[in-house]
């Protein structure tokens, strides 16, 4: 019996070690407590870059995406944007869509950043909606009005890191607008036509 | 004593040590199973948030709305944007901001009444304080010391939001000439708001003084557009089909404004 309990204890030690291993494995991923501070660092660096007149536009874009690529969940965004149409795609089509949609999102983001002059960004509080969802509330102080921008994070199942799956500007969810547009487009057009449509207007890279 | 100790160890083993381990192993197994299963259906976990694409949009005027969106686009692209671009090159940004502040200060009665109608008395009070301070110290509203010094924020509320607050639905989407996207509820609401709005033509005795309102409105829109140059063009690029895209932006934004 004593042996039994020793076995139990060694089992639990094993479990704790396993747990520690898991935790340390995802240590460099974005943690819940770091969301606000990490985003503040990223946004500060971005506004500094945008105001720096010595750097070429293309180099700026590259540097900005170095900051944001690790925290934007382009895979989930692609799935959300297509909704029920996602399941109908072949795996090759999924890859194609993810690539072109990621480009589209980046292009749109860069277009918006080019409108930036010297506006201040205020990082407000994070709001935990449920175990795997957090909203980060920010405000862009515009020339004649303030814009509420909300970054929506989810915790991935794989690495348990927090990634952005949607951005809301003045109450408009970017993912909702794409989802609606794509479902409307695909109700009367083919998937290939959508890829062609998305390839228009893309100039980066 | 020895028996007690053994019993204690057994119970420790049974209830304190083993169960968590087996529970833990169980959940990891479950987790792995779920993960494998959901590799391809990850969107399911987002479906509670994004299920609205199934909902049919109430849009009986879509034909008219499309034409009006096109008409407005021609007006914005060929008149409003070039004129406000030229204006922005002549008038310094701080003066344009001041003009925008003055207009905003004049529209105080609209915000005040609609805040009161929605029982947002704190906001109505803050609005009143802003109006008093900005009209005097802020030189007829040109400056905004209430916000800069006292952090008193403007609380934009209009009659459409008031109706929404009391549960009135938006009704069909309507694109208005020059003004852009709206819906039946919000378009109707322009009338009561205009009666409280000194910059609107309805505020004056019709028809004699109505030209004042029209000129003021012209200045208002050109000045406003000059503070938002490039935004319209950038939005247009995000759209696959411009009209439903704008309709969606408008309705999502209004739902959010009513909620706040």
XYZ file of C-alpha atoms in Angstrom, chain A residues 1-2 4-5 7-9 11-12 14-15 18-19 22 73 75-76 79-80 82-84 86-87 94 104 107-108 111-112 115 130 132-133 135 141-148 152 154-155 157-158 160 165-166 168-185 194 197-198 201, chain B residues 6 9-10 12-13 17-18 20-21 24-25 28 31 34-35 38-55 57 66 93 96-97 100-101 147 153 156 223-224 226-232 234-242 244-245 247-250 252-254 256-257 260:
146
model
C 0.000 0.000 0.000
C 2.845 2.283 0.888
C 1.028 2.408 -4.014
C 1.138 5.834 -2.521
C 3.710 5.422 -7.059
C 0.948 7.970 -6.791
C 3.331 10.651 -5.633
C 2.921 10.051 -10.846
C 1.977 13.446 -9.576
C 5.601 13.461 -13.376
C 2.375 15.341 -13.990
C 4.836 17.630 -17.682
C 2.772 20.673 -16.833
C 3.924 22.664 -21.355
C -4.236 35.135 -36.517
C -5.697 31.492 -40.365
C -8.647 32.026 -38.067
C -12.012 30.804 -41.712
C -14.216 33.402 -40.031
C -15.671 32.562 -45.265
C -18.030 31.120 -42.651
C -19.942 28.104 -43.876
C -14.944 27.369 -45.770
C -15.932 23.716 -45.425
C -8.058 26.892 -48.485
C -5.856 41.818 -48.805
C -3.058 45.978 -47.957
C -6.127 47.413 -46.285
C -3.866 51.923 -46.665
C -5.419 52.959 -43.372
C -3.913 58.228 -43.501
C -14.837 34.376 -21.428
C -10.707 32.203 -24.342
C -11.762 35.724 -25.400
C -11.160 42.563 -25.944
C -7.808 60.633 -31.091
C -8.786 62.026 -34.485
C -8.769 65.601 -35.749
C -12.425 66.258 -35.002
C -13.590 63.122 -33.207
C -12.331 60.095 -31.331
C -12.540 56.607 -32.805
C -12.993 53.558 -30.642
C -10.340 41.079 -30.226
C -8.725 34.602 -28.671
C -6.619 31.956 -26.970
C -5.994 25.693 -28.529
C -2.647 24.692 -29.929
C -2.515 28.616 -25.686
C -8.946 37.370 -34.758
C -10.931 40.574 -35.381
C -13.682 46.569 -34.453
C -13.629 50.231 -35.497
C -16.466 52.498 -34.331
C -18.583 49.406 -33.757
C -17.901 47.885 -37.169
C -16.335 44.454 -37.083
C -13.885 44.022 -39.968
C -14.498 40.273 -40.007
C -18.281 40.694 -40.074
C -18.081 43.000 -43.079
C -15.860 40.543 -44.978
C -18.014 37.585 -43.970
C -21.122 39.326 -45.227
C -19.473 40.428 -48.464
C -18.051 36.989 -49.216
C -21.278 35.149 -48.488
C -23.169 37.560 -50.718
C -20.549 37.294 -53.461
C -13.674 35.564 -55.550
C -11.713 39.770 -57.227
C -9.477 39.757 -54.146
C -6.049 46.254 -55.706
C -1.850 3.776 6.419
C -1.900 7.486 3.050
C -4.482 5.428 1.192
C -4.280 10.646 0.219
C -3.393 8.358 -2.599
C -3.023 12.293 -5.756
C -4.424 9.794 -8.197
C -5.845 14.760 -10.327
C -3.290 12.744 -12.274
C -5.177 15.527 -15.950
C -4.249 12.695 -18.288
C -5.053 16.002 -22.138
C -7.882 17.885 -25.481
C -10.822 17.706 -29.577
C -7.868 19.389 -31.200
C -11.423 20.643 -34.640
C -8.359 21.154 -36.807
C -10.727 21.676 -39.679
C -13.697 23.167 -37.886
C -12.019 25.836 -35.813
C -14.528 28.369 -37.103
C -17.218 26.595 -35.082
C -15.952 28.213 -31.934
C -16.437 31.628 -33.565
C -19.893 30.888 -34.899
C -21.652 32.230 -31.813
C -20.127 35.592 -32.645
C -20.401 35.574 -36.435
C -23.666 33.927 -37.380
C -25.380 36.880 -38.966
C -24.544 36.068 -42.554
C -27.605 33.811 -42.584
C -29.907 36.719 -41.770
C -31.116 41.938 -45.089
C -27.723 51.386 -55.522
C -5.759 72.422 -40.029
C -10.538 73.799 -39.657
C -10.604 71.991 -36.333
C -15.552 71.931 -36.664
C -15.635 72.637 -32.897
C -12.345 68.490 -23.079
C -16.462 64.493 -23.348
C -23.292 62.384 -29.446
C -14.928 71.513 -43.565
C -15.759 68.072 -42.239
C -11.349 68.301 -45.271
C -10.623 66.649 -41.920
C -11.252 63.180 -43.353
C -9.444 63.285 -46.691
C -8.527 59.901 -48.100
C -10.858 57.927 -45.871
C -13.641 57.528 -48.421
C -9.631 53.903 -48.708
C -13.000 52.443 -47.697
C -13.976 52.020 -51.320
C -10.958 49.784 -51.838
C -12.095 47.458 -49.031
C -15.364 46.729 -50.785
C -16.073 43.977 -53.263
C -19.507 45.445 -53.926
C -19.613 49.043 -52.665
C -23.962 46.504 -49.623
C -20.583 47.170 -47.994
C -24.996 49.554 -45.949
C -23.365 47.018 -43.637
C -20.920 49.584 -42.193
C -23.738 52.021 -41.504
C -23.323 47.930 -37.709
C -22.176 51.362 -36.571
C -25.709 52.454 -35.662
C -23.257 50.004 -31.701
C -24.122 53.685 -31.170
C -23.690 52.698 -25.947
